[in-house]
Amino acid sequence: MLFFRSLAVVLSVLSVCAVTFAEVVKDNSFLIEEAYNQEAGVVQFIQSYQYMDPAHEWTYNFTNEIPITDETHQFSYVIPVMKLNGVEEETQVGDVLLNYRYQLLNTELVAIAPRFTLIVPTGDYKKGFGNGVVGFQFNQAVSLTLNEKWTNHWNAGFTYTPDAKNSDGDTASVFGFNFGTSVIYNVTPKTNLLCEFAFNNAESVVAQDTKASESTYYIVPGIRTAFDVGQETEVVPGIGALLGLGPSAVEHERGVFVYLSIESKLW
C-alpha cells in the first residue's frame, strides 16, 4: 500500500512538472517513429533522402500523414524511389506502404501509437525493387517525455510477406523484425539534437522455398530545427549521419540522411 501511495505522489509531481514544459517540436525522428498522430485538420508532408556507402545506393521517400477526423486515427502513405547497387543508371519506385495508426495514448508524459501497414507490390520484383506480392507490417511506437530537455522514443515491429518473389520468380514467405530507439535533446524548443539506434533483420528469397537473413545496425547522430511560415505552416529540416555498428561496421557501411517535413493546417 505504501508503494502505491508513493507511486501516486511521484506521478502527480511529474504531471504537474509536465504541464509547465515549453512546447517543443513533435516530429518524426529520422529512422524512428515518434508516437504522435497528426492533430485534426493538420497534414504533414515528409521527404527523406538516404545515401549509403560503399554500396552507392540511395532511397528517397515521400510520406503524407493525414488525420481521420482527429488525432485518434491517422492514415498515411509512403512512396519510395530508389537506386540499388547492380541496377546501373536505373531508378524506380519500390513497394508503396499504406499505413493506419491508432493513437492509443497521448499524455504529457507518455504517448503510444501502434501502426498497421499494407505493403502494395508496386515495385518491379524482377529488378529487385519489390517483393511482387502484398505484404504486411506492424510497428509499435512509444514516446516518453523525460523532462523539458529530453525525450526518448522506442520502436519495435515486424514485417511478413507471404510467397515473396526474387528476380528469378522463386518464391518463399519471408519475415523481418525491427527495433530502435532515439534520444532527443532540446537545445531550444525549436532546435533539437538527435541520436538514434536502429536495428533491422530481413529475410530475402534466394531460391524456391529457400531464404537468407541479413541484419543491419545503425547509429544516427543528427540535428533538426523548426520554423514557422505564416501562421498555419511549420517547416522542419534535418540532417544526420548513418554509422554502421557490429556487422554493418565490418562492411564499412556509412551514409547520410536528409530530412524535410512540412506541416500545414488545412481545415
PDB file of C-alpha atoms in Angstrom:
ATOM      1  CA  MET A   1       0.000   0.000   0.000  1.00  0.00           C
ATOM      2  CA  LEU A   2       2.838   2.402   0.841  1.00  0.00           C
ATOM      3  CA  PHE A   3       4.392   1.651  -2.564  1.00  0.00           C
ATOM      4  CA  PHE A   4       1.217   2.583  -4.461  1.00  0.00           C
ATOM      5  CA  ARG A   5       0.793   5.778  -2.419  1.00  0.00           C
ATOM      6  CA  SER A   6       4.391   6.750  -3.141  1.00  0.00           C
ATOM      7  CA  LEU A   7       3.922   5.955  -6.839  1.00  0.00           C
ATOM      8  CA  ALA A   8       0.796   8.114  -6.954  1.00  0.00           C
ATOM      9  CA  VAL A   9       2.681  11.025  -5.375  1.00  0.00           C
ATOM     10  CA  VAL A  10       5.558  10.690  -7.861  1.00  0.00           C
ATOM     11  CA  LEU A  11       3.193  10.561 -10.859  1.00  0.00           C
ATOM     12  CA  SER A  12       1.297  13.597  -9.554  1.00  0.00           C
ATOM     13  CA  VAL A  13       4.517  15.590  -9.240  1.00  0.00           C
ATOM     14  CA  LEU A  14       5.639  14.553 -12.723  1.00  0.00           C
ATOM     15  CA  SER A  15       2.265  15.549 -14.175  1.00  0.00           C
ATOM     16  CA  VAL A  16       2.481  18.997 -12.577  1.00  0.00           C
ATOM     17  CA  CYS A  17       6.005  19.436 -13.923  1.00  0.00           C
ATOM     18  CA  ALA A  18       4.989  18.223 -17.388  1.00  0.00           C
ATOM     19  CA  VAL A  19       2.332  20.864 -17.909  1.00  0.00           C
ATOM     20  CA  THR A  20       4.971  23.541 -17.360  1.00  0.00           C
ATOM     21  CA  PHE A  21       7.188  22.285 -20.198  1.00  0.00           C
ATOM     22  CA  ALA A  22       7.632  24.666 -23.108  1.00  0.00           C
ATOM     23  CA  GLU A  23       6.045  23.491 -26.346  1.00  0.00           C
ATOM     24  CA  VAL A  24       8.691  21.637 -28.318  1.00  0.00           C
ATOM     25  CA  VAL A  25       8.926  20.123 -31.783  1.00  0.00           C
ATOM     26  CA  LYS A  26       6.980  16.865 -32.033  1.00  0.00           C
ATOM     27  CA  ASP A  27       8.015  15.463 -35.376  1.00  0.00           C
ATOM     28  CA  ASN A  28       9.220  12.144 -36.674  1.00  0.00           C
ATOM     29  CA  SER A  29      12.795  11.237 -35.922  1.00  0.00           C
ATOM     30  CA  PHE A  30      14.860  10.129 -38.916  1.00  0.00           C
ATOM     31  CA  LEU A  31      14.671   6.319 -38.732  1.00  0.00           C
ATOM     32  CA  ILE A  32      12.471   6.155 -35.640  1.00  0.00           C
ATOM     33  CA  GLU A  33       8.737   6.905 -35.434  1.00  0.00           C
ATOM     34  CA  GLU A  34       7.555   9.238 -32.704  1.00  0.00           C
ATOM     35  CA  ALA A  35       4.195   8.217 -31.218  1.00  0.00           C
ATOM     36  CA  TYR A  36       2.287  11.399 -32.028  1.00  0.00           C
ATOM     37  CA  ASN A  37      -0.522  11.384 -34.597  1.00  0.00           C
ATOM     38  CA  GLN A  38      -1.464  14.496 -36.553  1.00  0.00           C
ATOM     39  CA  GLU A  39      -3.954  16.863 -34.939  1.00  0.00           C
ATOM     40  CA  ALA A  40      -7.345  17.388 -36.566  1.00  0.00           C
ATOM     41  CA  GLY A  41      -7.030  19.382 -39.779  1.00  0.00           C
ATOM     42  CA  VAL A  42      -3.217  19.288 -39.799  1.00  0.00           C
ATOM     43  CA  VAL A  43      -1.471  17.307 -42.541  1.00  0.00           C
ATOM     44  CA  GLN A  44       2.223  16.554 -42.820  1.00  0.00           C
ATOM     45  CA  PHE A  45       4.372  16.045 -45.900  1.00  0.00           C
ATOM     46  CA  ILE A  46       7.713  14.351 -45.240  1.00  0.00           C
ATOM     47  CA  GLN A  47      10.599  13.923 -47.641  1.00  0.00           C
ATOM     48  CA  SER A  48      13.712  11.947 -46.764  1.00  0.00           C
ATOM     49  CA  TYR A  49      16.828  11.022 -48.689  1.00  0.00           C
ATOM     50  CA  GLN A  50      19.253   8.321 -47.580  1.00  0.00           C
ATOM     51  CA  TYR A  51      22.576   7.634 -49.308  1.00  0.00           C
ATOM     52  CA  MET A  52      24.790   4.686 -48.333  1.00  0.00           C
ATOM     53  CA  ASP A  53      28.437   3.823 -48.955  1.00  0.00           C
ATOM     54  CA  PRO A  54      30.165   1.651 -50.065  1.00  0.00           C
ATOM     55  CA  ALA A  55      27.140   0.252 -51.947  1.00  0.00           C
ATOM     56  CA  HIS A  56      26.426   3.660 -53.541  1.00  0.00           C
ATOM     57  CA  GLU A  57      22.690   3.063 -53.006  1.00  0.00           C
ATOM     58  CA  TRP A  58      20.122   5.713 -52.227  1.00  0.00           C
ATOM     59  CA  THR A  59      16.448   5.849 -51.292  1.00  0.00           C
ATOM     60  CA  TYR A  60      14.052   8.781 -51.420  1.00  0.00           C
ATOM     61  CA  ASN A  61      10.768   8.509 -49.506  1.00  0.00           C
ATOM     62  CA  PHE A  62       7.731  10.751 -49.822  1.00  0.00           C
ATOM     63  CA  THR A  63       5.286  10.410 -46.917  1.00  0.00           C
ATOM     64  CA  ASN A  64       1.916  12.078 -46.390  1.00  0.00           C
ATOM     65  CA  GLU A  65       0.249  11.827 -42.955  1.00  0.00           C
ATOM     66  CA  ILE A  66      -3.475  12.672 -42.780  1.00  0.00           C
ATOM     67  CA  PRO A  67      -5.670  12.659 -39.654  1.00  0.00           C
ATOM     68  CA  ILE A  68      -9.013  10.880 -39.949  1.00  0.00           C
ATOM     69  CA  THR A  69     -11.379  13.355 -38.239  1.00  0.00           C
ATOM     70  CA  ASP A  70      -8.982  13.795 -35.275  1.00  0.00           C
ATOM     71  CA  GLU A  71      -5.639  12.573 -33.928  1.00  0.00           C
ATOM     72  CA  THR A  72      -7.079   9.242 -32.726  1.00  0.00           C
ATOM     73  CA  HIS A  73      -6.937   7.766 -36.235  1.00  0.00           C
ATOM     74  CA  GLN A  74      -4.351   8.556 -38.884  1.00  0.00           C
ATOM     75  CA  PHE A  75      -3.840   7.410 -42.472  1.00  0.00           C
ATOM     76  CA  SER A  76      -0.557   7.817 -44.292  1.00  0.00           C
ATOM     77  CA  TYR A  77       1.193   6.528 -47.372  1.00  0.00           C
ATOM     78  CA  VAL A  78       4.865   6.181 -48.261  1.00  0.00           C
ATOM     79  CA  ILE A  79       6.156   6.243 -51.837  1.00  0.00           C
ATOM     80  CA  PRO A  80       9.791   5.058 -52.107  1.00  0.00           C
ATOM     81  CA  VAL A  81      12.060   5.801 -55.053  1.00  0.00           C
ATOM     82  CA  MET A  82      15.417   4.060 -55.050  1.00  0.00           C
ATOM     83  CA  LYS A  83      18.669   3.369 -56.823  1.00  0.00           C
ATOM     84  CA  LEU A  84      20.026  -0.085 -55.981  1.00  0.00           C
ATOM     85  CA  ASN A  85      23.521  -1.466 -56.382  1.00  0.00           C
ATOM     86  CA  GLY A  86      23.737  -3.568 -59.520  1.00  0.00           C
ATOM     87  CA  VAL A  87      20.974  -1.749 -61.374  1.00  0.00           C
ATOM     88  CA  GLU A  88      23.090   0.545 -63.498  1.00  0.00           C
ATOM     89  CA  GLU A  89      21.748   4.045 -64.104  1.00  0.00           C
ATOM     90  CA  GLU A  90      18.201   2.968 -63.303  1.00  0.00           C
ATOM     91  CA  THR A  91      15.872   4.449 -60.730  1.00  0.00           C
ATOM     92  CA  GLN A  92      12.459   3.002 -59.935  1.00  0.00           C
ATOM     93  CA  VAL A  93       9.579   3.199 -57.485  1.00  0.00           C
ATOM     94  CA  GLY A  94       9.562   0.496 -54.822  1.00  0.00           C
ATOM     95  CA  ASP A  95       6.645  -1.088 -52.977  1.00  0.00           C
ATOM     96  CA  VAL A  96       4.221   1.547 -51.623  1.00  0.00           C
ATOM     97  CA  LEU A  97       3.182   1.481 -47.953  1.00  0.00           C
ATOM     98  CA  LEU A  98      -0.400   2.238 -46.841  1.00  0.00           C
ATOM     99  CA  ASN A  99      -0.483   2.906 -43.093  1.00  0.00           C
ATOM    100  CA  TYR A 100      -3.134   3.150 -40.406  1.00  0.00           C
ATOM    101  CA  ARG A 101      -2.005   4.358 -36.983  1.00  0.00           C
ATOM    102  CA  TYR A 102      -4.065   4.470 -33.797  1.00  0.00           C
ATOM    103  CA  GLN A 103      -3.312   6.944 -31.009  1.00  0.00           C
ATOM    104  CA  LEU A 104      -3.718   4.552 -28.105  1.00  0.00           C
ATOM    105  CA  LEU A 105      -2.413   7.026 -25.502  1.00  0.00           C
ATOM    106  CA  ASN A 106      -1.161  10.596 -25.542  1.00  0.00           C
ATOM    107  CA  THR A 107      -0.454  12.297 -22.216  1.00  0.00           C
ATOM    108  CA  GLU A 108       2.103  14.894 -21.180  1.00  0.00           C
ATOM    109  CA  LEU A 109       4.491  12.085 -20.237  1.00  0.00           C
ATOM    110  CA  VAL A 110       3.726   9.076 -22.446  1.00  0.00           C
ATOM    111  CA  ALA A 111       2.407   8.536 -25.983  1.00  0.00           C
ATOM    112  CA  ILE A 112       1.665   5.135 -27.557  1.00  0.00           C
ATOM    113  CA  ALA A 113       0.728   4.561 -31.209  1.00  0.00           C
ATOM    114  CA  PRO A 114       0.590   1.151 -32.941  1.00  0.00           C
ATOM    115  CA  ARG A 115       0.786   1.162 -36.756  1.00  0.00           C
ATOM    116  CA  PHE A 116      -0.641  -1.398 -39.208  1.00  0.00           C
ATOM    117  CA  THR A 117       0.659  -1.358 -42.785  1.00  0.00           C
ATOM    118  CA  LEU A 118      -0.347  -2.902 -46.094  1.00  0.00           C
ATOM    119  CA  ILE A 119       2.613  -3.186 -48.478  1.00  0.00           C
ATOM    120  CA  VAL A 120       1.442  -2.811 -52.085  1.00  0.00           C
ATOM    121  CA  PRO A 121       3.562  -4.586 -54.763  1.00  0.00           C
ATOM    122  CA  THR A 122       4.195  -1.551 -56.978  1.00  0.00           C
ATOM    123  CA  GLY A 123       7.932  -2.194 -57.387  1.00  0.00           C
ATOM    124  CA  ASP A 124       9.408  -4.347 -60.142  1.00  0.00           C
ATOM    125  CA  TYR A 125      10.475  -7.513 -58.332  1.00  0.00           C
ATOM    126  CA  LYS A 126      12.320  -8.750 -61.427  1.00  0.00           C
ATOM    127  CA  LYS A 127      14.832  -5.926 -60.902  1.00  0.00           C
ATOM    128  CA  GLY A 128      14.915  -6.094 -57.106  1.00  0.00           C
ATOM    129  CA  PHE A 129      12.660  -3.103 -56.408  1.00  0.00           C
ATOM    130  CA  GLY A 130       9.923  -5.057 -54.609  1.00  0.00           C
ATOM    131  CA  ASN A 131       8.596  -8.420 -53.476  1.00  0.00           C
ATOM    132  CA  GLY A 132       5.965  -8.933 -56.172  1.00  0.00           C
ATOM    133  CA  VAL A 133       3.165  -9.685 -53.676  1.00  0.00           C
ATOM    134  CA  VAL A 134       1.199  -7.982 -50.907  1.00  0.00           C
ATOM    135  CA  GLY A 135       2.980  -7.778 -47.556  1.00  0.00           C
ATOM    136  CA  PHE A 136       2.077  -6.774 -44.016  1.00  0.00           C
ATOM    137  CA  GLN A 137       3.859  -4.745 -41.373  1.00  0.00           C
ATOM    138  CA  PHE A 138       3.315  -3.794 -37.739  1.00  0.00           C
ATOM    139  CA  ASN A 139       5.201  -1.225 -35.682  1.00  0.00           C
ATOM    140  CA  GLN A 140       4.728  -0.129 -32.086  1.00  0.00           C
ATOM    141  CA  ALA A 141       5.905   3.384 -31.223  1.00  0.00           C
ATOM    142  CA  VAL A 142       6.258   4.644 -27.638  1.00  0.00           C
ATOM    143  CA  SER A 143       7.373   8.177 -26.737  1.00  0.00           C
ATOM    144  CA  LEU A 144       8.486   9.251 -23.252  1.00  0.00           C
ATOM    145  CA  THR A 145       8.844  12.889 -22.167  1.00  0.00           C
ATOM    146  CA  LEU A 146      11.617  12.670 -19.567  1.00  0.00           C
ATOM    147  CA  ASN A 147      11.792  16.394 -18.766  1.00  0.00           C
ATOM    148  CA  GLU A 148      11.698  19.728 -20.570  1.00  0.00           C
ATOM    149  CA  LYS A 149      15.007  18.958 -22.340  1.00  0.00           C
ATOM    150  CA  TRP A 150      14.958  15.214 -23.022  1.00  0.00           C
ATOM    151  CA  THR A 151      12.598  12.922 -24.954  1.00  0.00           C
ATOM    152  CA  ASN A 152      13.006   9.190 -25.561  1.00  0.00           C
ATOM    153  CA  HIS A 153      11.311   7.173 -28.343  1.00  0.00           C
ATOM    154  CA  TRP A 154      11.102   3.393 -28.816  1.00  0.00           C
ATOM    155  CA  ASN A 155      10.059   1.276 -31.817  1.00  0.00           C
ATOM    156  CA  ALA A 156       9.562  -2.460 -32.261  1.00  0.00           C
ATOM    157  CA  GLY A 157       7.810  -4.315 -35.061  1.00  0.00           C
ATOM    158  CA  PHE A 158       7.843  -6.941 -37.768  1.00  0.00           C
ATOM    159  CA  THR A 159       7.203  -7.415 -41.491  1.00  0.00           C
ATOM    160  CA  TYR A 160       5.683 -10.522 -43.084  1.00  0.00           C
ATOM    161  CA  THR A 161       5.451 -11.173 -46.824  1.00  0.00           C
ATOM    162  CA  PRO A 162       3.856 -14.481 -47.881  1.00  0.00           C
ATOM    163  CA  ASP A 163       5.213 -16.003 -51.104  1.00  0.00           C
ATOM    164  CA  ALA A 164       7.624 -13.157 -51.814  1.00  0.00           C
ATOM    165  CA  LYS A 165       9.411 -13.333 -55.160  1.00  0.00           C
ATOM    166  CA  ASN A 166      13.033 -12.803 -56.154  1.00  0.00           C
ATOM    167  CA  SER A 167      14.210 -11.610 -59.565  1.00  0.00           C
ATOM    168  CA  ASP A 168      14.081 -15.163 -60.943  1.00  0.00           C
ATOM    169  CA  GLY A 169      10.477 -15.668 -59.837  1.00  0.00           C
ATOM    170  CA  ASP A 170      11.345 -18.086 -56.998  1.00  0.00           C
ATOM    171  CA  THR A 171       9.009 -17.737 -54.003  1.00  0.00           C
ATOM    172  CA  ALA A 172       9.219 -18.112 -50.235  1.00  0.00           C
ATOM    173  CA  SER A 173       7.454 -16.491 -47.290  1.00  0.00           C
ATOM    174  CA  VAL A 174       9.831 -14.016 -45.651  1.00  0.00           C
ATOM    175  CA  PHE A 175       9.815 -12.406 -42.210  1.00  0.00           C
ATOM    176  CA  GLY A 176      11.697  -9.489 -40.733  1.00  0.00           C
ATOM    177  CA  PHE A 177      11.743  -7.565 -37.485  1.00  0.00           C
ATOM    178  CA  ASN A 178      12.948  -4.185 -36.323  1.00  0.00           C
ATOM    179  CA  PHE A 179      13.918  -2.479 -33.099  1.00  0.00           C
ATOM    180  CA  GLY A 180      15.092   1.042 -32.418  1.00  0.00           C
ATOM    181  CA  THR A 181      15.284   3.954 -30.035  1.00  0.00           C
ATOM    182  CA  SER A 182      16.087   7.650 -30.230  1.00  0.00           C
ATOM    183  CA  VAL A 183      17.073  10.240 -27.651  1.00  0.00           C
ATOM    184  CA  ILE A 184      16.302  13.889 -28.378  1.00  0.00           C
ATOM    185  CA  TYR A 185      17.795  16.879 -26.573  1.00  0.00           C
ATOM    186  CA  ASN A 186      16.070  20.224 -26.927  1.00  0.00           C
ATOM    187  CA  VAL A 187      18.778  22.856 -27.360  1.00  0.00           C
ATOM    188  CA  THR A 188      15.826  25.206 -27.762  1.00  0.00           C
ATOM    189  CA  PRO A 189      12.138  24.265 -28.145  1.00  0.00           C
ATOM    190  CA  LYS A 190      12.607  24.532 -31.920  1.00  0.00           C
ATOM    191  CA  THR A 191      16.124  23.099 -32.356  1.00  0.00           C
ATOM    192  CA  ASN A 192      16.879  19.506 -31.357  1.00  0.00           C
ATOM    193  CA  LEU A 193      19.913  17.246 -31.269  1.00  0.00           C
ATOM    194  CA  LEU A 194      19.082  13.603 -32.065  1.00  0.00           C
ATOM    195  CA  CYS A 195      20.844  10.298 -31.547  1.00  0.00           C
ATOM    196  CA  GLU A 196      19.123   7.175 -32.873  1.00  0.00           C
ATOM    197  CA  PHE A 197      19.850   3.467 -32.883  1.00  0.00           C
ATOM    198  CA  ALA A 198      18.091   1.292 -35.484  1.00  0.00           C
ATOM    199  CA  PHE A 199      18.288  -2.485 -35.904  1.00  0.00           C
ATOM    200  CA  ASN A 200      16.665  -4.372 -38.787  1.00  0.00           C
ATOM    201  CA  ASN A 201      16.657  -8.039 -39.675  1.00  0.00           C
ATOM    202  CA  ALA A 202      15.177  -9.047 -43.031  1.00  0.00           C
ATOM    203  CA  GLU A 203      14.864 -12.284 -44.947  1.00  0.00           C
ATOM    204  CA  SER A 204      15.177 -12.497 -48.729  1.00  0.00           C
ATOM    205  CA  VAL A 205      14.371 -15.199 -51.273  1.00  0.00           C
ATOM    206  CA  VAL A 206      17.487 -16.872 -52.706  1.00  0.00           C
ATOM    207  CA  ALA A 207      15.830 -19.912 -54.361  1.00  0.00           C
ATOM    208  CA  GLN A 208      12.485 -21.689 -54.412  1.00  0.00           C
ATOM    209  CA  ASP A 209      11.372 -22.086 -50.759  1.00  0.00           C
ATOM    210  CA  THR A 210      14.854 -21.021 -49.655  1.00  0.00           C
ATOM    211  CA  LYS A 211      15.698 -17.760 -47.952  1.00  0.00           C
ATOM    212  CA  ALA A 212      18.591 -15.935 -46.325  1.00  0.00           C
ATOM    213  CA  SER A 213      18.657 -13.465 -43.449  1.00  0.00           C
ATOM    214  CA  GLU A 214      20.611 -10.207 -43.098  1.00  0.00           C
ATOM    215  CA  SER A 215      20.836  -7.712 -40.227  1.00  0.00           C
ATOM    216  CA  THR A 216      21.831  -4.047 -40.139  1.00  0.00           C
ATOM    217  CA  TYR A 217      22.808  -1.897 -37.158  1.00  0.00           C
ATOM    218  CA  TYR A 218      22.992   1.881 -37.397  1.00  0.00           C
ATOM    219  CA  ILE A 219      23.571   4.745 -35.017  1.00  0.00           C
ATOM    220  CA  VAL A 220      22.398   8.102 -36.347  1.00  0.00           C
ATOM    221  CA  PRO A 221      23.512  11.377 -34.728  1.00  0.00           C
ATOM    222  CA  GLY A 222      21.788  14.415 -36.197  1.00  0.00           C
ATOM    223  CA  ILE A 223      20.128  17.778 -35.794  1.00  0.00           C
ATOM    224  CA  ARG A 224      16.763  19.257 -36.778  1.00  0.00           C
ATOM    225  CA  THR A 225      15.191  22.669 -36.427  1.00  0.00           C
ATOM    226  CA  ALA A 226      11.717  24.086 -36.975  1.00  0.00           C
ATOM    227  CA  PHE A 227      10.490  27.444 -38.155  1.00  0.00           C
ATOM    228  CA  ASP A 228       7.078  28.854 -38.947  1.00  0.00           C
ATOM    229  CA  VAL A 229       5.957  30.047 -42.370  1.00  0.00           C
ATOM    230  CA  GLY A 230       2.944  32.247 -41.739  1.00  0.00           C
ATOM    231  CA  GLN A 231       0.518  31.141 -39.047  1.00  0.00           C
ATOM    232  CA  GLU A 232      -0.520  27.761 -40.441  1.00  0.00           C
ATOM    233  CA  THR A 233       2.683  26.083 -41.656  1.00  0.00           C
ATOM    234  CA  GLU A 234       5.740  24.658 -39.899  1.00  0.00           C
ATOM    235  CA  VAL A 235       8.856  23.549 -41.780  1.00  0.00           C
ATOM    236  CA  VAL A 236      11.348  21.142 -40.168  1.00  0.00           C
ATOM    237  CA  PRO A 237      14.641  20.415 -41.982  1.00  0.00           C
ATOM    238  CA  GLY A 238      17.173  17.981 -40.540  1.00  0.00           C
ATOM    239  CA  ILE A 239      20.347  16.091 -41.335  1.00  0.00           C
ATOM    240  CA  GLY A 240      22.073  13.069 -39.809  1.00  0.00           C
ATOM    241  CA  ALA A 241      24.975  10.681 -40.338  1.00  0.00           C
ATOM    242  CA  LEU A 242      24.363   6.926 -40.660  1.00  0.00           C
ATOM    243  CA  LEU A 243      27.164   4.981 -38.981  1.00  0.00           C
ATOM    244  CA  GLY A 244      27.289   1.184 -39.113  1.00  0.00           C
ATOM    245  CA  LEU A 245      27.724  -0.865 -35.926  1.00  0.00           C
ATOM    246  CA  GLY A 246      28.662  -4.528 -35.493  1.00  0.00           C
ATOM    247  CA  PRO A 247      28.327  -6.392 -38.823  1.00  0.00           C
ATOM    248  CA  SER A 248      27.445  -3.104 -40.539  1.00  0.00           C
ATOM    249  CA  ALA A 249      30.697  -1.583 -39.248  1.00  0.00           C
ATOM    250  CA  VAL A 250      32.681  -4.565 -40.567  1.00  0.00           C
ATOM    251  CA  GLU A 251      31.256  -3.818 -44.011  1.00  0.00           C
ATOM    252  CA  HIS A 252      32.212  -0.128 -43.541  1.00  0.00           C
ATOM    253  CA  GLU A 253      28.606   0.926 -44.064  1.00  0.00           C
ATOM    254  CA  ARG A 254      28.040   4.644 -43.627  1.00  0.00           C
ATOM    255  CA  GLY A 255      25.863   7.294 -45.155  1.00  0.00           C
ATOM    256  CA  VAL A 256      23.903  10.497 -44.820  1.00  0.00           C
ATOM    257  CA  PHE A 257      20.240  11.126 -44.057  1.00  0.00           C
ATOM    258  CA  VAL A 258      18.476  14.334 -45.138  1.00  0.00           C
ATOM    259  CA  TYR A 259      15.015  15.160 -43.802  1.00  0.00           C
ATOM    260  CA  LEU A 260      12.378  17.773 -44.629  1.00  0.00           C
ATOM    261  CA  SER A 261       8.916  17.995 -43.073  1.00  0.00           C
ATOM    262  CA  ILE A 262       6.183  20.469 -43.991  1.00  0.00           C
ATOM    263  CA  GLU A 263       3.211  20.544 -41.645  1.00  0.00           C
ATOM    264  CA  SER A 264       0.199  22.663 -42.537  1.00  0.00           C
ATOM    265  CA  LYS A 265      -3.261  23.269 -41.152  1.00  0.00           C
ATOM    266  CA  LEU A 266      -5.796  22.772 -43.941  1.00  0.00           C
ATOM    267  CA  TRP A 267      -9.070  22.874 -42.036  1.00  0.00           C
TER     268      TRP A 267
END
